[in-house]
Amino acid sequence: QLQASGGGLVQAGGSLRLSCAASGRTFGSYAMGWFRQAPGKEREFVAAISWRGEYTYYSDSVKGRFTISRDNAKNTVYLQMNSLKPEDTADYYCAASEHLGYYQYEYRYWGQGTEVTVSS
């Protein structure tokens, strides 16, 4: 089970850190990803990290502003979001995959979303 948290309301230019805690299973050997779904839009890839953390992927829209990291000892993945923009407003989901990838179909386990709202 994956539990995402840390969402909230923030002004443009602000920061938030999302967390995704795993329970019931050790996700230390899984790649982890963050996806988001804005109102009226399809869910899209945000960032992903390999199981040891040595490789990371980012979408072009968040590169340079967001940082994904993980602490396998705590079975937790983080998404540090800086310089937030109104267009970052969405429900953010964490997911686990047996290999690092960009596509939703590659991720077998999904958490519930945490809502992020960025006001202008």
PDB file of C-alpha atoms in Angstrom:
ATOM      1  CA  GLN A   1       0.000   0.000   0.000  1.00  0.00           C
ATOM      2  CA  LEU A   2       1.219   3.486  -0.892  1.00  0.00           C
ATOM      3  CA  GLN A   3       0.094   6.557   1.026  1.00  0.00           C
ATOM      4  CA  ALA A   4       0.768  10.000  -0.445  1.00  0.00           C
ATOM      5  CA  SER A   5       0.653  13.095   1.722  1.00  0.00           C
ATOM      6  CA  GLY A   6       1.896  16.649   1.892  1.00  0.00           C
ATOM      7  CA  GLY A   7      -0.439  18.348  -0.536  1.00  0.00           C
ATOM      8  CA  GLY A   8      -2.082  21.662   0.204  1.00  0.00           C
ATOM      9  CA  LEU A   9      -2.648  25.218  -0.904  1.00  0.00           C
ATOM     10  CA  VAL A  10       0.377  27.355  -1.721  1.00  0.00           C
ATOM     11  CA  GLN A  11       0.987  30.620  -3.514  1.00  0.00           C
ATOM     12  CA  ALA A  12       2.790  30.734  -6.812  1.00  0.00           C
ATOM     13  CA  GLY A  13       6.531  30.681  -6.244  1.00  0.00           C
ATOM     14  CA  GLY A  14       6.169  28.669  -3.070  1.00  0.00           C
ATOM     15  CA  SER A  15       7.262  25.153  -2.192  1.00  0.00           C
ATOM     16  CA  LEU A  16       5.746  21.907  -1.007  1.00  0.00           C
ATOM     17  CA  ARG A  17       7.203  18.499  -0.251  1.00  0.00           C
ATOM     18  CA  LEU A  18       5.120  15.456  -0.990  1.00  0.00           C
ATOM     19  CA  SER A  19       5.772  12.143   0.712  1.00  0.00           C
ATOM     20  CA  CYS A  20       4.788   8.645  -0.310  1.00  0.00           C
ATOM     21  CA  ALA A  21       5.031   6.062   2.440  1.00  0.00           C
ATOM     22  CA  ALA A  22       4.847   2.365   1.665  1.00  0.00           C
ATOM     23  CA  SER A  23       3.387  -0.202   4.010  1.00  0.00           C
ATOM     24  CA  GLY A  24       2.560  -3.856   3.838  1.00  0.00           C
ATOM     25  CA  ARG A  25       5.329  -4.453   1.331  1.00  0.00           C
ATOM     26  CA  THR A  26       8.924  -3.329   0.964  1.00  0.00           C
ATOM     27  CA  PHE A  27       9.273  -1.106  -2.060  1.00  0.00           C
ATOM     28  CA  GLY A  28      13.026  -0.729  -1.690  1.00  0.00           C
ATOM     29  CA  SER A  29      13.617  -2.810  -4.813  1.00  0.00           C
ATOM     30  CA  TYR A  30      11.032  -0.953  -6.901  1.00  0.00           C
ATOM     31  CA  ALA A  31      11.402   2.155  -9.000  1.00  0.00           C
ATOM     32  CA  MET A  32       9.032   4.835  -7.789  1.00  0.00           C
ATOM     33  CA  GLY A  33       7.223   7.509  -9.714  1.00  0.00           C
ATOM     34  CA  TRP A  34       5.024  10.532  -9.261  1.00  0.00           C
ATOM     35  CA  PHE A  35       2.196  11.351 -11.620  1.00  0.00           C
ATOM     36  CA  ARG A  36      -0.385  14.120 -11.544  1.00  0.00           C
ATOM     37  CA  GLN A  37      -3.845  14.761 -12.875  1.00  0.00           C
ATOM     38  CA  ALA A  38      -5.194  18.259 -13.259  1.00  0.00           C
ATOM     39  CA  PRO A  39      -8.941  18.897 -13.425  1.00  0.00           C
ATOM     40  CA  GLY A  40     -10.289  17.928 -16.816  1.00  0.00           C
ATOM     41  CA  LYS A  41      -6.950  16.537 -17.980  1.00  0.00           C
ATOM     42  CA  GLU A  42      -5.365  13.135 -18.290  1.00  0.00           C
ATOM     43  CA  ARG A  43      -2.923  11.891 -15.704  1.00  0.00           C
ATOM     44  CA  GLU A  44       0.668  12.664 -16.668  1.00  0.00           C
ATOM     45  CA  PHE A  45       4.151  11.667 -15.644  1.00  0.00           C
ATOM     46  CA  VAL A  46       6.035  13.990 -13.285  1.00  0.00           C
ATOM     47  CA  ALA A  47       9.152  12.238 -11.996  1.00  0.00           C
ATOM     48  CA  ALA A  48      10.623   8.820 -11.281  1.00  0.00           C
ATOM     49  CA  ILE A  49      13.562   7.376  -9.377  1.00  0.00           C
ATOM     50  CA  SER A  50      15.355   4.057  -9.633  1.00  0.00           C
ATOM     51  CA  TRP A  51      15.283   1.670  -6.706  1.00  0.00           C
ATOM     52  CA  ARG A  52      18.714   2.696  -5.456  1.00  0.00           C
ATOM     53  CA  GLY A  53      18.150   6.329  -6.301  1.00  0.00           C
ATOM     54  CA  GLU A  54      21.004   6.660  -8.757  1.00  0.00           C
ATOM     55  CA  TYR A  55      18.775   7.498 -11.735  1.00  0.00           C
ATOM     56  CA  THR A  56      15.993  10.045 -11.931  1.00  0.00           C
ATOM     57  CA  TYR A  57      13.616  11.094 -14.701  1.00  0.00           C
ATOM     58  CA  TYR A  58      11.628  14.306 -14.890  1.00  0.00           C
ATOM     59  CA  SER A  59       9.042  15.710 -17.222  1.00  0.00           C
ATOM     60  CA  ASP A  60      10.149  18.826 -19.063  1.00  0.00           C
ATOM     61  CA  SER A  61       7.500  20.872 -17.282  1.00  0.00           C
ATOM     62  CA  VAL A  62       9.006  20.276 -13.831  1.00  0.00           C
ATOM     63  CA  LYS A  63      12.695  19.791 -14.593  1.00  0.00           C
ATOM     64  CA  GLY A  64      14.804  22.171 -12.550  1.00  0.00           C
ATOM     65  CA  ARG A  65      11.969  22.900 -10.112  1.00  0.00           C
ATOM     66  CA  PHE A  66      11.050  19.484  -8.679  1.00  0.00           C
ATOM     67  CA  THR A  67      13.339  16.920  -7.081  1.00  0.00           C
ATOM     68  CA  ILE A  68      12.471  13.304  -6.437  1.00  0.00           C
ATOM     69  CA  SER A  69      14.326  11.391  -3.739  1.00  0.00           C
ATOM     70  CA  ARG A  70      13.875   8.310  -1.625  1.00  0.00           C
ATOM     71  CA  ASP A  71      14.815   6.872   1.737  1.00  0.00           C
ATOM     72  CA  ASN A  72      14.602   3.099   1.465  1.00  0.00           C
ATOM     73  CA  ALA A  73      15.216   2.675   5.186  1.00  0.00           C
ATOM     74  CA  LYS A  74      11.972   4.582   5.763  1.00  0.00           C
ATOM     75  CA  ASN A  75      10.212   3.049   2.754  1.00  0.00           C
ATOM     76  CA  THR A  76       9.384   6.585   1.648  1.00  0.00           C
ATOM     77  CA  VAL A  77       9.709   8.585  -1.541  1.00  0.00           C
ATOM     78  CA  TYR A  78       9.635  12.370  -1.663  1.00  0.00           C
ATOM     79  CA  LEU A  79       8.849  15.009  -4.242  1.00  0.00           C
ATOM     80  CA  GLN A  80      10.262  18.422  -3.388  1.00  0.00           C
ATOM     81  CA  MET A  81       8.398  21.007  -5.430  1.00  0.00           C
ATOM     82  CA  ASN A  82       9.875  24.507  -5.669  1.00  0.00           C
ATOM     83  CA  SER A  83       8.918  27.574  -7.691  1.00  0.00           C
ATOM     84  CA  LEU A  84       5.394  26.274  -7.957  1.00  0.00           C
ATOM     85  CA  LYS A  85       3.143  27.598 -10.693  1.00  0.00           C
ATOM     86  CA  PRO A  86      -0.657  27.640 -10.987  1.00  0.00           C
ATOM     87  CA  GLU A  87      -0.338  25.043 -13.751  1.00  0.00           C
ATOM     88  CA  ASP A  88       1.126  22.624 -11.203  1.00  0.00           C
ATOM     89  CA  THR A  89      -2.310  22.425  -9.583  1.00  0.00           C
ATOM     90  CA  ALA A  90      -3.368  18.767  -9.663  1.00  0.00           C
ATOM     91  CA  ASP A  91      -3.873  15.604  -7.690  1.00  0.00           C
ATOM     92  CA  TYR A  92      -0.480  13.970  -7.281  1.00  0.00           C
ATOM     93  CA  TYR A  93      -0.111  10.188  -7.201  1.00  0.00           C
ATOM     94  CA  CYS A  94       2.821   7.987  -6.288  1.00  0.00           C
ATOM     95  CA  ALA A  95       3.340   4.602  -7.875  1.00  0.00           C
ATOM     96  CA  ALA A  96       5.766   1.679  -7.838  1.00  0.00           C
ATOM     97  CA  SER A  97       7.216  -0.209 -10.763  1.00  0.00           C
ATOM     98  CA  GLU A  98       9.584  -3.118 -11.215  1.00  0.00           C
ATOM     99  CA  HIS A  99      11.651  -0.935 -13.523  1.00  0.00           C
ATOM    100  CA  LEU A 100      12.221   2.753 -14.077  1.00  0.00           C
ATOM    101  CA  GLY A 101       9.862   4.237 -16.626  1.00  0.00           C
ATOM    102  CA  TYR A 102       7.760   7.149 -17.810  1.00  0.00           C
ATOM    103  CA  TYR A 103       4.510   5.385 -18.599  1.00  0.00           C
ATOM    104  CA  GLN A 104       1.591   4.672 -16.305  1.00  0.00           C
ATOM    105  CA  TYR A 105       1.162   1.127 -17.569  1.00  0.00           C
ATOM    106  CA  GLU A 106       4.629   0.321 -16.243  1.00  0.00           C
ATOM    107  CA  TYR A 107       3.541   1.013 -12.664  1.00  0.00           C
ATOM    108  CA  ARG A 108       1.791  -1.806 -10.845  1.00  0.00           C
ATOM    109  CA  TYR A 109       1.067  -0.259  -7.455  1.00  0.00           C
ATOM    110  CA  TRP A 110      -0.618   3.093  -6.955  1.00  0.00           C
ATOM    111  CA  GLY A 111      -1.397   5.272  -3.976  1.00  0.00           C
ATOM    112  CA  GLN A 112      -4.330   7.602  -3.562  1.00  0.00           C
ATOM    113  CA  GLY A 113      -3.820  11.188  -4.683  1.00  0.00           C
ATOM    114  CA  THR A 114      -2.844  14.187  -2.619  1.00  0.00           C
ATOM    115  CA  GLU A 115      -4.193  17.505  -3.798  1.00  0.00           C
ATOM    116  CA  VAL A 116      -1.914  20.414  -4.633  1.00  0.00           C
ATOM    117  CA  THR A 117      -3.392  23.817  -5.362  1.00  0.00           C
ATOM    118  CA  VAL A 118      -1.192  26.704  -6.446  1.00  0.00           C
ATOM    119  CA  SER A 119      -2.815  30.107  -6.351  1.00  0.00           C
ATOM    120  CA  SER A 120      -1.687  32.979  -8.549  1.00  0.00           C
TER     121      SER A 120
END
